[in-house]
Short mmCIF file of C-alpha atoms in Angstrom, two decimals:
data_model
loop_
_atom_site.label_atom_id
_atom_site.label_comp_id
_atom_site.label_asym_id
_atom_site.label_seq_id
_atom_site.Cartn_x
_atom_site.Cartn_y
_atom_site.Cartn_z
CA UNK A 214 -12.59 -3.00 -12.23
CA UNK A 215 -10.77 0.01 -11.90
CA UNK A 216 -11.19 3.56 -12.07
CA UNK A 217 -9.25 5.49 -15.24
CA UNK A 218 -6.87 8.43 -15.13
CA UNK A 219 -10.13 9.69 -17.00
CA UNK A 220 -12.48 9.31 -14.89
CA UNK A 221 -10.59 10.28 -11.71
CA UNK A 222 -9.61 13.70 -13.76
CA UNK A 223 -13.37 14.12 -13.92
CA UNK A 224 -14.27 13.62 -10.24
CA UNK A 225 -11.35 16.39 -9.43
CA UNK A 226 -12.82 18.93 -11.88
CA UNK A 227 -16.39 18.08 -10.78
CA UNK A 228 -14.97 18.50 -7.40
CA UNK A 229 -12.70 21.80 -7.53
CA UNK A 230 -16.15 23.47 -9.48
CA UNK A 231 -17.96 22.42 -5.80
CA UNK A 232 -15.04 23.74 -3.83
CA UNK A 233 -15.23 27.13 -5.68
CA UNK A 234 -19.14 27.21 -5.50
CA UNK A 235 -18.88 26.89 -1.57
CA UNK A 236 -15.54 28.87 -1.65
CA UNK A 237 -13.18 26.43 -0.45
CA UNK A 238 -9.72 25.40 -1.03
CA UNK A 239 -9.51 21.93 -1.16
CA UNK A 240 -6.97 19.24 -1.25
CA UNK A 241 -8.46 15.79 -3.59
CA UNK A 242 -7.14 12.41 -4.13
CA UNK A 243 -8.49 9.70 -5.87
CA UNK A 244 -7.39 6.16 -5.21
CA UNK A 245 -7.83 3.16 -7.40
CA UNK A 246 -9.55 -0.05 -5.93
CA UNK A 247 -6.17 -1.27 -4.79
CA UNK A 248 -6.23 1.85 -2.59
CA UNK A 249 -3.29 3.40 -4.42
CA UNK A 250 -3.31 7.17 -5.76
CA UNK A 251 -4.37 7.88 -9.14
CA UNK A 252 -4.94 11.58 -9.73
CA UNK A 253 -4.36 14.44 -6.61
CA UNK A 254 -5.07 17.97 -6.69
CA UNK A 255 -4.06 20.78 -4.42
CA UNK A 256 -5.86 24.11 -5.02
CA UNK A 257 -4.11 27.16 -4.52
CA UNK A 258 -3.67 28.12 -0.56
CA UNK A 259 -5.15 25.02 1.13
CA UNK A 260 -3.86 23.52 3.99
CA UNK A 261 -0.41 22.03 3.29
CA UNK A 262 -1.74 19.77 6.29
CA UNK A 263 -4.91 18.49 4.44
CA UNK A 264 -2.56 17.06 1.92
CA UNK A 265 -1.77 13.45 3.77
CA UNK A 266 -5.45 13.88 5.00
CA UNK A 267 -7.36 13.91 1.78
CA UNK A 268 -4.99 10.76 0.26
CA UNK A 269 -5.83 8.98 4.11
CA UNK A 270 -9.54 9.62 3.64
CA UNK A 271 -9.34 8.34 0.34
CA UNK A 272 -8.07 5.41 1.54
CA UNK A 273 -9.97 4.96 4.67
CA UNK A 274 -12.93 4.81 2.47
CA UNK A 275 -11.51 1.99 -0.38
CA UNK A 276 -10.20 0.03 2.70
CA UNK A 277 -13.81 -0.64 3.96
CA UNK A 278 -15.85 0.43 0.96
CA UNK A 279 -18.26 2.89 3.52
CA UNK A 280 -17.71 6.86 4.02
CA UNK A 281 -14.91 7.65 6.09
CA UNK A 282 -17.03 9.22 8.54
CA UNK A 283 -19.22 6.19 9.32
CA UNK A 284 -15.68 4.83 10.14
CA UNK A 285 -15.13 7.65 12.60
CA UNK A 286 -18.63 6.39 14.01
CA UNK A 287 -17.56 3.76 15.62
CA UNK A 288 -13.71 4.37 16.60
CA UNK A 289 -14.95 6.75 19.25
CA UNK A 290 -13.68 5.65 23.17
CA UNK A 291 -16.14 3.13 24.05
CA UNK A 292 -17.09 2.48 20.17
CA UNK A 293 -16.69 -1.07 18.88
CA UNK A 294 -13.38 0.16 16.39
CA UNK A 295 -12.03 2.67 19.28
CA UNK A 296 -8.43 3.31 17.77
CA UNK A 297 -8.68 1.83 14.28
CA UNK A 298 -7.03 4.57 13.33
CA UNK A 299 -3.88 3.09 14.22
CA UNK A 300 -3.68 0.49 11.74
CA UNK A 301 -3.12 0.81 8.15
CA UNK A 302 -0.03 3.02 8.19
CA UNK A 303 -2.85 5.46 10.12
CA UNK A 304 -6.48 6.24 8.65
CA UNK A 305 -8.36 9.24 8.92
CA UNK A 306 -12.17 8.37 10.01
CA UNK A 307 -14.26 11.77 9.57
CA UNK A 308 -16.12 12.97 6.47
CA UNK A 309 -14.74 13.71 3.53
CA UNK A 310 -13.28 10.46 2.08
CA UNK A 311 -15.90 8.50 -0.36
CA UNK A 312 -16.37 4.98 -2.27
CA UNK A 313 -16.26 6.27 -5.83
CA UNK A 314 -19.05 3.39 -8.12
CA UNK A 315 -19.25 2.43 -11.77
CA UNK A 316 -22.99 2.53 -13.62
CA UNK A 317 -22.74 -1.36 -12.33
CA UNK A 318 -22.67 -0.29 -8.46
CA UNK A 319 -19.24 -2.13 -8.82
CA UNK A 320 -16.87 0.12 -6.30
CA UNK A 321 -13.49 1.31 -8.70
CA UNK A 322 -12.30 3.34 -6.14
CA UNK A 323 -12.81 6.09 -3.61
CA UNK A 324 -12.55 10.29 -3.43
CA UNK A 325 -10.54 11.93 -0.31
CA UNK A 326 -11.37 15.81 0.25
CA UNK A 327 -9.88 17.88 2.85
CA UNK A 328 -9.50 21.80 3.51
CA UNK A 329 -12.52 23.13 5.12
CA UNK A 330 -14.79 21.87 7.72
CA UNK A 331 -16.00 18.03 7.45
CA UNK A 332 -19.21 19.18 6.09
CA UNK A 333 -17.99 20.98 3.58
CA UNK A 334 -15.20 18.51 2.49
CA UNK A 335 -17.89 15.42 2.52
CA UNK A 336 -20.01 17.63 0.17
CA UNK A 337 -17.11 18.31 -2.10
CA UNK A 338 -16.08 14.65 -2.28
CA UNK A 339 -20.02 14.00 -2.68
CA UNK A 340 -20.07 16.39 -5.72
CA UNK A 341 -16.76 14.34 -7.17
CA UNK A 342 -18.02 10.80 -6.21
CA UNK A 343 -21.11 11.55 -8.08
CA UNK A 344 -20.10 13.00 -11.27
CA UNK A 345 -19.15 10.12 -13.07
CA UNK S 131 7.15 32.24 -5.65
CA UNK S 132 5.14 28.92 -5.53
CA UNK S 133 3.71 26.98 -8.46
CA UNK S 134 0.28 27.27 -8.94
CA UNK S 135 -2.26 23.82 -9.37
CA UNK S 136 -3.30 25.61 -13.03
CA UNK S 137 0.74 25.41 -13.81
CA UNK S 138 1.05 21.96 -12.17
CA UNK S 139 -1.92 21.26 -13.92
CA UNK S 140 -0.36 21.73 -17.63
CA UNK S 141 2.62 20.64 -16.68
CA UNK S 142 0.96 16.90 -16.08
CA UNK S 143 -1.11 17.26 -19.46
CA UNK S 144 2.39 18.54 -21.76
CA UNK S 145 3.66 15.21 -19.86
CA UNK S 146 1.08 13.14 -20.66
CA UNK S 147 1.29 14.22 -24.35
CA UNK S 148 4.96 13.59 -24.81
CA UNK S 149 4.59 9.85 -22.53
CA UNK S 150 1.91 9.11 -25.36
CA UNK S 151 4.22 10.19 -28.56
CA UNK S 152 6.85 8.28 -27.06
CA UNK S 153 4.17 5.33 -26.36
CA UNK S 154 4.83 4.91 -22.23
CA UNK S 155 2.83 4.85 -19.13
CA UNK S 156 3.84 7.38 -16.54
CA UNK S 157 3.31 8.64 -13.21
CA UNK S 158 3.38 12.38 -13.19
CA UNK S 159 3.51 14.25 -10.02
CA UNK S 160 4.26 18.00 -9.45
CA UNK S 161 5.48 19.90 -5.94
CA UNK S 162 5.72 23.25 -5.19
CA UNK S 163 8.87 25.50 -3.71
CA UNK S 164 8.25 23.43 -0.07
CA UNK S 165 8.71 20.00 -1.84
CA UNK S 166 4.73 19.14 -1.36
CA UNK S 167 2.69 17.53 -3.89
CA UNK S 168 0.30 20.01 -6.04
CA UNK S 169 -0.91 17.55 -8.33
CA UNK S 170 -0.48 14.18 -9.38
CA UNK S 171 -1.77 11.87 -12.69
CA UNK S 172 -1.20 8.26 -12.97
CA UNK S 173 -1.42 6.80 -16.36
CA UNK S 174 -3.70 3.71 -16.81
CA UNK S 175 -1.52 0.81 -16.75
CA UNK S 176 1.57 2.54 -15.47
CA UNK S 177 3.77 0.55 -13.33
CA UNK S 178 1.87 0.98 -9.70
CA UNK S 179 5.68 0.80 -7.66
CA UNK S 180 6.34 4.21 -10.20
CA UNK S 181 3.43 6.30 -8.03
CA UNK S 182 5.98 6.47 -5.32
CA UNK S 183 9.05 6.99 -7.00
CA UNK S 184 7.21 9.85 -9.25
CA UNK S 185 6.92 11.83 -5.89
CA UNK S 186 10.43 10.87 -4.82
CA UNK S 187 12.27 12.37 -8.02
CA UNK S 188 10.14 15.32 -7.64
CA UNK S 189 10.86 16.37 -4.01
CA UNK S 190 14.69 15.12 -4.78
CA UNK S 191 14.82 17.86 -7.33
CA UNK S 192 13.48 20.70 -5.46
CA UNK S 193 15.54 19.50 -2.32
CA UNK S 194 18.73 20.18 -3.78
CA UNK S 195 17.25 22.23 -6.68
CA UNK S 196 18.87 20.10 -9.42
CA UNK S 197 18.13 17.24 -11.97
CA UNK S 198 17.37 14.18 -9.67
CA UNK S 199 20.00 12.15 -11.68
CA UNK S 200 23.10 14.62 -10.79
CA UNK S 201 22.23 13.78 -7.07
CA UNK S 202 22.87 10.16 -8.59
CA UNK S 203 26.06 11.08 -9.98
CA UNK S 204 27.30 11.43 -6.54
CA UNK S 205 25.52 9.33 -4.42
CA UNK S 206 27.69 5.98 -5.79
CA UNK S 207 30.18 4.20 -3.86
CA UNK S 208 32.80 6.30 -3.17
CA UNK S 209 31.08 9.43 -3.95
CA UNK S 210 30.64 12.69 -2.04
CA UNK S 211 26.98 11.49 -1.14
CA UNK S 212 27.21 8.14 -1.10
CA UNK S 213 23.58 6.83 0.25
CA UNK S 214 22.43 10.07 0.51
CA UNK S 215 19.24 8.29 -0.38
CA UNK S 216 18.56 7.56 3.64
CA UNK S 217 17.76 10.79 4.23
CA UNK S 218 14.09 12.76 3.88
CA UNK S 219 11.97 9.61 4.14
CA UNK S 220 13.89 8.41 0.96
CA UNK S 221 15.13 10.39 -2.15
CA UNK S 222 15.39 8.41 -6.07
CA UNK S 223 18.60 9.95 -7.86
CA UNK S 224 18.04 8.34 -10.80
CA UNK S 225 17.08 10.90 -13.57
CA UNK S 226 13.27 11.51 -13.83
CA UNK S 227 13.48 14.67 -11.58
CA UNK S 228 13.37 18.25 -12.63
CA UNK S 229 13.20 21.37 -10.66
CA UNK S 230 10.50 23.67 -12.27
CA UNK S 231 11.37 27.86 -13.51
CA UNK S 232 9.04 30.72 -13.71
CA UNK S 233 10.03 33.23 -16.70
CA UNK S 234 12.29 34.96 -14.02
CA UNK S 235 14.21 31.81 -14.02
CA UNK S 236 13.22 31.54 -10.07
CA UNK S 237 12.55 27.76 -8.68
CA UNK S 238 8.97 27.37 -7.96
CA UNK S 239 8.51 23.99 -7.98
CA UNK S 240 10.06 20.62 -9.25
CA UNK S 241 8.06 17.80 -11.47
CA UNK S 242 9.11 13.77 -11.41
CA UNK S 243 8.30 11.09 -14.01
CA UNK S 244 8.62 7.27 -13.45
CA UNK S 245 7.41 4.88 -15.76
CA UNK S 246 9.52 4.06 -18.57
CA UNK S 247 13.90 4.14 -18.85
CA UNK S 248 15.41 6.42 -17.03
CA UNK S 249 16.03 8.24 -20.70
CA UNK S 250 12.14 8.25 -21.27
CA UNK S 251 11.29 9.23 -17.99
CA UNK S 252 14.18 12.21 -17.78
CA UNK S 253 12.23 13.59 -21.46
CA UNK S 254 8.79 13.29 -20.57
CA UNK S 255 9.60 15.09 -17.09
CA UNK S 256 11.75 17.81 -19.41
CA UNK S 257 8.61 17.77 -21.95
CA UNK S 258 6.60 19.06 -18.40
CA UNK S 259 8.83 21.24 -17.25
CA UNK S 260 9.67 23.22 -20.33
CA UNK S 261 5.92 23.88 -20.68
CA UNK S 262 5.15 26.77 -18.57
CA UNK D 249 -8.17 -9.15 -12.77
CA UNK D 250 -6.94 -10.14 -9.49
CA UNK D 251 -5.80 -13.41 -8.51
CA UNK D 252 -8.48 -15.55 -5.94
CA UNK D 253 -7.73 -16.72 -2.35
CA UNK D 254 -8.00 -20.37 -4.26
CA UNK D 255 -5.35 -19.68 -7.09
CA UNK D 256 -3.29 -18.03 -4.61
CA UNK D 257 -3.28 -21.24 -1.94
CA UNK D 258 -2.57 -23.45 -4.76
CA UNK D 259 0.44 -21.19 -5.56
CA UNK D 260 1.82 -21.74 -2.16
CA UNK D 261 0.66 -25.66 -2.36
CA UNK D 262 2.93 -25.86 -5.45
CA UNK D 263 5.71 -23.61 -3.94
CA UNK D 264 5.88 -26.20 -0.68
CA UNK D 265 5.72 -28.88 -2.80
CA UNK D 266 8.95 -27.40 -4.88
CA UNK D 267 10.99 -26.35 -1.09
CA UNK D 268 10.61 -29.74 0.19
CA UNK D 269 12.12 -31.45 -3.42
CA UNK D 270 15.22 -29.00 -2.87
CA UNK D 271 14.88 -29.27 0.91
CA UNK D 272 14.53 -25.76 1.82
CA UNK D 273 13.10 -24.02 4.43
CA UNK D 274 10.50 -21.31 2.55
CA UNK D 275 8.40 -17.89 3.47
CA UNK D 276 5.85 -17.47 0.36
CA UNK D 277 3.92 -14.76 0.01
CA UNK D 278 1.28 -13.81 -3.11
CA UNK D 279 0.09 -10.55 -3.24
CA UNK D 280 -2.54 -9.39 -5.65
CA UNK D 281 -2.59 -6.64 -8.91
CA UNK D 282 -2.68 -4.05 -6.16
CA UNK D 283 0.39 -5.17 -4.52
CA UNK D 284 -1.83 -6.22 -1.40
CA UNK D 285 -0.85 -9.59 0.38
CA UNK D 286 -3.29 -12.77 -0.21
CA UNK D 287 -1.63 -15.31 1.28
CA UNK D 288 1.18 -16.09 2.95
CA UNK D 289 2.89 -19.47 4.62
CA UNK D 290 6.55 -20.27 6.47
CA UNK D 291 7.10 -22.90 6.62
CA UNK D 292 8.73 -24.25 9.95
CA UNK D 293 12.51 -23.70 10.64
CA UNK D 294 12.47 -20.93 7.31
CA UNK D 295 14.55 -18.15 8.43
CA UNK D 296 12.66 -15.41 10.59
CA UNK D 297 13.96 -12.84 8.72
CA UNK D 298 12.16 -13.87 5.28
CA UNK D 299 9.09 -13.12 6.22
CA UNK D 300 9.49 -9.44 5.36
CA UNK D 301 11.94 -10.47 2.29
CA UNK D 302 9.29 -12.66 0.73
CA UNK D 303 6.77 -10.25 1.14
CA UNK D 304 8.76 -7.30 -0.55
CA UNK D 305 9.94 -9.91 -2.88
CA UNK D 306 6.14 -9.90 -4.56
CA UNK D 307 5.69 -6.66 -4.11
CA UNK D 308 8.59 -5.31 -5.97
CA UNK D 309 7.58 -8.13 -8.70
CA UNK D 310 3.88 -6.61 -9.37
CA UNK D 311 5.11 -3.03 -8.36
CA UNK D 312 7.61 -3.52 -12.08
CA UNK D 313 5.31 -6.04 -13.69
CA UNK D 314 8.99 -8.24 -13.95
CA UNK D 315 10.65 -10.13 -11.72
CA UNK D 316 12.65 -9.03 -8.76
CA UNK D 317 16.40 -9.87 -9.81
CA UNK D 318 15.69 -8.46 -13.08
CA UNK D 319 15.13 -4.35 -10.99
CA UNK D 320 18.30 -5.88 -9.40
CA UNK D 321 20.41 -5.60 -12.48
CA UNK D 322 19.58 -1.93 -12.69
CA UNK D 323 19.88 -1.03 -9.26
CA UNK D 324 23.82 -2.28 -8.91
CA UNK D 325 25.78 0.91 -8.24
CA UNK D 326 25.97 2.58 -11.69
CA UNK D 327 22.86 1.20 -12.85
CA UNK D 328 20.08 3.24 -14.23
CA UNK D 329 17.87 2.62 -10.78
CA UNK D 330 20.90 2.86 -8.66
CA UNK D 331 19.38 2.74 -4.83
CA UNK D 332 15.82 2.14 -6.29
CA UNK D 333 15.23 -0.08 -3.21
CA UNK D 334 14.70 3.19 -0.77
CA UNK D 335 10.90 3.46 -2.70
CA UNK D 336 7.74 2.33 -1.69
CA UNK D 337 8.81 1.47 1.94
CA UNK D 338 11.72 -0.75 0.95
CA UNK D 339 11.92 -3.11 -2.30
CA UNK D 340 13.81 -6.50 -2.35
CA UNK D 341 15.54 -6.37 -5.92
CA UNK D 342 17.27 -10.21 -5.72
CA UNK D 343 15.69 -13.21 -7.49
CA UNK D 344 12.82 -14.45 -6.01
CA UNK D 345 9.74 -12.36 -6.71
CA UNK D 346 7.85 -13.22 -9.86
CA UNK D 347 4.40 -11.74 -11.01
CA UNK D 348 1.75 -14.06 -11.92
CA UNK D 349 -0.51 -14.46 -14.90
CA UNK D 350 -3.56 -15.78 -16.01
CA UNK D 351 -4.68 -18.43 -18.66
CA UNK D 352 -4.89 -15.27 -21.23
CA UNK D 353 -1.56 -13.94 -20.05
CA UNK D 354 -2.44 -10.73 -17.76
CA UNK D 355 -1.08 -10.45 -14.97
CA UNK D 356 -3.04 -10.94 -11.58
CA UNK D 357 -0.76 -10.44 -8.84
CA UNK D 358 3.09 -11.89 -8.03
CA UNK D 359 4.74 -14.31 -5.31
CA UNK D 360 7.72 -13.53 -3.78
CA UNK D 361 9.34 -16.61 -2.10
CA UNK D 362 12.86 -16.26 0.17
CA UNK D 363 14.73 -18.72 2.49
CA UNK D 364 17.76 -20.28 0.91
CA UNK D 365 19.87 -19.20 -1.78
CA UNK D 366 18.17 -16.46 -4.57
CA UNK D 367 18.55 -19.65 -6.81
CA UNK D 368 16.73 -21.48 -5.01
CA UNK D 369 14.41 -19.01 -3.93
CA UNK D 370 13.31 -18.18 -7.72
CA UNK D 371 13.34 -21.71 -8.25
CA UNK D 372 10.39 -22.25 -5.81
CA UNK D 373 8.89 -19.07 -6.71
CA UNK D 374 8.75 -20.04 -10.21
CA UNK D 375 6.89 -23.76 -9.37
CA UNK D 376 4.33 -21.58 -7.74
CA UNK D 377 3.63 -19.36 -10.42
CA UNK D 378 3.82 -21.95 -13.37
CA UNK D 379 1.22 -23.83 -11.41
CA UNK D 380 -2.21 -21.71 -12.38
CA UNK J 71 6.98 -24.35 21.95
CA UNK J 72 5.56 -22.71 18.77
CA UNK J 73 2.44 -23.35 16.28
CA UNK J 74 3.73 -25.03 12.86
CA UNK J 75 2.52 -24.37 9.83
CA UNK J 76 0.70 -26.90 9.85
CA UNK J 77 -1.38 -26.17 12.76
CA UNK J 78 -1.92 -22.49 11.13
CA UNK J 79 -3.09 -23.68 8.23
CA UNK J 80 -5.62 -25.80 10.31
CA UNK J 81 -6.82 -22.68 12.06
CA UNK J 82 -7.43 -20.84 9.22
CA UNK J 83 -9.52 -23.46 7.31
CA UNK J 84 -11.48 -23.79 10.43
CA UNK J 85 -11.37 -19.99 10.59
CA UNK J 86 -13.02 -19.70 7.09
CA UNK J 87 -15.25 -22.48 7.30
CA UNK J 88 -17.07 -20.59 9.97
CA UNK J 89 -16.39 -17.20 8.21
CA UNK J 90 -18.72 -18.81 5.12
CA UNK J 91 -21.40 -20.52 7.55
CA UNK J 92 -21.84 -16.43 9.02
CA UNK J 93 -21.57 -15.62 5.05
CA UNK J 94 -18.69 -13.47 6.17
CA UNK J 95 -15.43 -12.33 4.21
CA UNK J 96 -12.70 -12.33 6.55
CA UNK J 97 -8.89 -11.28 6.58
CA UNK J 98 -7.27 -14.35 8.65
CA UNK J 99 -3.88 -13.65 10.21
CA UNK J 100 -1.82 -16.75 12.36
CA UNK J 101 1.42 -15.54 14.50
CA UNK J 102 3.62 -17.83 16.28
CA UNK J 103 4.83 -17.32 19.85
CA UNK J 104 7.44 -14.61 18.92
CA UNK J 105 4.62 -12.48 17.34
CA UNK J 106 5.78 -13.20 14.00
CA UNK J 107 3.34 -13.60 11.27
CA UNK J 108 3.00 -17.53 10.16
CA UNK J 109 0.06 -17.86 7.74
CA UNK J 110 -2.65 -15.40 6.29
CA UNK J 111 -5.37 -15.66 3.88
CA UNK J 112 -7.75 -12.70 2.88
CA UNK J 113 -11.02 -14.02 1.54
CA UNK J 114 -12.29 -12.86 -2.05
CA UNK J 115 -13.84 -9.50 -1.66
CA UNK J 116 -13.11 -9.12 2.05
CA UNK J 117 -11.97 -6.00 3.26
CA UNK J 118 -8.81 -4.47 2.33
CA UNK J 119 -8.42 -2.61 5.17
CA UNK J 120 -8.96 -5.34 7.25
CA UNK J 121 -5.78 -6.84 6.03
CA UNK J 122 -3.21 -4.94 8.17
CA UNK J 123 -5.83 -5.09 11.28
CA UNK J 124 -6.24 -9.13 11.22
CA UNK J 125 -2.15 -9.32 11.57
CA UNK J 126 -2.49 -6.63 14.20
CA UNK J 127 -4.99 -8.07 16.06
CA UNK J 128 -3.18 -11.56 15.66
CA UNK J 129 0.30 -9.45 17.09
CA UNK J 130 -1.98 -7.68 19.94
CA UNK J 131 -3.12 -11.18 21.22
CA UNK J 132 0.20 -12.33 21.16
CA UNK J 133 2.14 -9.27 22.68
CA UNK J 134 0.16 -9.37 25.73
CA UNK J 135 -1.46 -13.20 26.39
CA UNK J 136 -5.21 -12.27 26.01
CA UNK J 137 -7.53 -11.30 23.70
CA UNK J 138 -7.81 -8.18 21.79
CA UNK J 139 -10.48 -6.90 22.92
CA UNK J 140 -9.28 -7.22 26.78
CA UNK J 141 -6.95 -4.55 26.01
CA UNK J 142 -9.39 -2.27 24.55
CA UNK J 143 -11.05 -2.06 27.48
CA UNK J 144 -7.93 -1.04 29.31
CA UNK J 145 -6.99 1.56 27.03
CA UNK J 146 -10.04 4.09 26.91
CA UNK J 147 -9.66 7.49 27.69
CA UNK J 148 -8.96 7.57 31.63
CA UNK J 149 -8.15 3.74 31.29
CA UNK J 150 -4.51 2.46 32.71
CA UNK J 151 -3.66 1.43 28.95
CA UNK J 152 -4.55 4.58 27.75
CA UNK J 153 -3.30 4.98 23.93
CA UNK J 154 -1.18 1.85 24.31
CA UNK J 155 -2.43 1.31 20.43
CA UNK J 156 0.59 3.94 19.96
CA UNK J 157 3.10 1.06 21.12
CA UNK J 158 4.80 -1.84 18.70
CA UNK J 159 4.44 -0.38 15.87
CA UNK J 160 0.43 0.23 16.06
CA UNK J 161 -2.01 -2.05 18.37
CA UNK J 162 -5.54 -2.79 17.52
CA UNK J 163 -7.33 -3.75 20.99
CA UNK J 164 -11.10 -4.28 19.58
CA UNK J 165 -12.27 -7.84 19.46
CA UNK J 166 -10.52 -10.89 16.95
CA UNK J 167 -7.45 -11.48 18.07
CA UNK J 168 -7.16 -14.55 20.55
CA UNK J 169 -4.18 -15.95 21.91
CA UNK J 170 -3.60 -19.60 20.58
CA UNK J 171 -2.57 -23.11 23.38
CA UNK J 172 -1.54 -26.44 22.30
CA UNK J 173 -3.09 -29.00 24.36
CA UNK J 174 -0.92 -28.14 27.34
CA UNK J 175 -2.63 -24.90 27.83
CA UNK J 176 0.68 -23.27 26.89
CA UNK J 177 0.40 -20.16 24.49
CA UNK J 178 1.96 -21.26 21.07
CA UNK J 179 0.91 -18.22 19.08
CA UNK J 180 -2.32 -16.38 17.97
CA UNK J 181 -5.18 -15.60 16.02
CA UNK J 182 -6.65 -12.59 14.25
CA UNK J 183 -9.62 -12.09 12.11
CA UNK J 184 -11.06 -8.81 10.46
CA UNK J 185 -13.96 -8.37 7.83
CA UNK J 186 -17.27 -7.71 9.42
CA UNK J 187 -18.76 -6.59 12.97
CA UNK J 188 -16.26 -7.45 16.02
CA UNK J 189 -18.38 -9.73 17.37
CA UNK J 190 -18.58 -11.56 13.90
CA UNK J 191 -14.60 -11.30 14.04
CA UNK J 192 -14.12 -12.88 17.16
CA UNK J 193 -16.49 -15.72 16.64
CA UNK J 194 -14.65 -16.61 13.76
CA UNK J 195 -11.19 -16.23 15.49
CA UNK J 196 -12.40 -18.55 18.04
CA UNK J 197 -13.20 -21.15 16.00
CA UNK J 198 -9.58 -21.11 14.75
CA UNK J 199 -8.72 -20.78 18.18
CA UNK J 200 -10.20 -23.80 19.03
CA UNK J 201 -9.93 -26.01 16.81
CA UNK J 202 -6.21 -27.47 17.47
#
């Protein structure tokens, strides 16, 4: 099962309406469950740098089908996955990447945000993940 | 002068129309005036190896600000730019890429379309980029 | 649909089982519809060097939903997909990548065998794949 | 002296039988003694991510004679490994990759395993580990 062109189209509207509620310029990607891109958006002056981030926290969060963040958890020095980061062609383990679901639970894919501060990307990516 | 995502934006759906009247799957991607991805649609069932080359055609047209497939023209054995392809992470001269105008006829942006034949690809990217 | 760990180890059974008949010296890689590696054996003595090969070989099979040698035709200097092999992080456009489908003919992933000569390398990666 | 194929393949059915007694999905990766990758399998439904971090793990064990996690411990923040994870192309020094000896006690290649907790990943590279 895999998410649609349609359905990913949603979660970026759903989540560019959040980003302008909270007034935020966001960068979105939405991967498919074989962690490959299926819809991006950019909106007008965010980061050029929270481009590769929002398509890596995207990924991050297919790869292990948990919120990026809770990866970010436990790469800390000391932390059981210090340096997972590395691997992967390089993940990026704070908020704002998402498993996206079906009505079935069944994971289809996840949502990457990035552009603002981690609480406000995780929020936007929460308002996308949720809006199918 | 950049591209904005609301221009990217209709550039992907006038693609998407013309890939459907000419029955293909596409990938669609857009990139502004610094050769970065504004937005990005991949059509359900579209060849997955086309997401990257999409991207490719687009930033080889707004690198050299010209139709990805003239790059090709001189990129053969022999040629002036023979394996000019090496350079900038990769480039696809192949048509498929085409830099984007504003009215003023100014470069803002460049769109890329892989999918289909080079032919198919080359009209659906045209069918974006005349659309603004 | 994506090919199983068990369809994918009898692929490689069968592909063996082919190398040793023709006394070659195989790497065999499946990968599944997302292009993501399975399985993988080399068998000892195969060339060093085919690891990567066989890998890319499967990839670039399930990237174009054909087989490899067929992008390899196109990509010949001249070609419509001239220097195609500079996308998604290197493809391997010779004969010996093949995708693999199911009972009702969709395809579930590819195998990409190299070792020996592209004949003989299709030639095992085709007694893997006719083997579901 | 290197690990055949055959002995890989032996490690990584021991590898999953123990993977499905902890009701585990595990990515198994097998390297011989130059590092190079000799047989994987990824379990149905195991984690995709964990794909490229089994091989690394397996490489890690390998590069260095000991297991992963030894490493890790060497390269936290004030550690004398410090950030060696940016060497050979990406390390991952957490637990689950263990060097693998013939009967000799001479290193012949390696193990790594990725799909649950680290402890979980080690156990299960062990068992491959020791089952030659």
């Amino acid at each position: 099962m895999n998410i649609t062109l349609s359905q990913a189209e949603k979660l970026i509207s759903a989540a560019q309406e959040k980003a302008r509620a909270i007034d935020c310029k966001m960068n979105i990607a939405v991967v498919d469950g074989g962690a490959n891109l299926v819809a991006f958006a950019r909106m007008d002056g965010a980061w050029l740098g929270s481009l590769d981030i929002s398509i890596k926290k995207a990924k991050t969060a297919r790869f292990f089908d948990m919120n990026s963040g809770e990866i970010g958890n436990l790469s800390q020095p000391g932390g059981s996955l210090y340096n997972i980061e590395h691997s992967n062609g390089g993940l990026i383990t704070f908020p704002g990447g998402i498993p996206v679901k079906n009505a079935d639970g069944e994971i289809i894919g996840a949502i990457g945000v990035s552009g603002s501060s981690v609480e406000n990307d995780h929020a936007v990516a929460e308002a996308g993940a949720s809006s199918l």
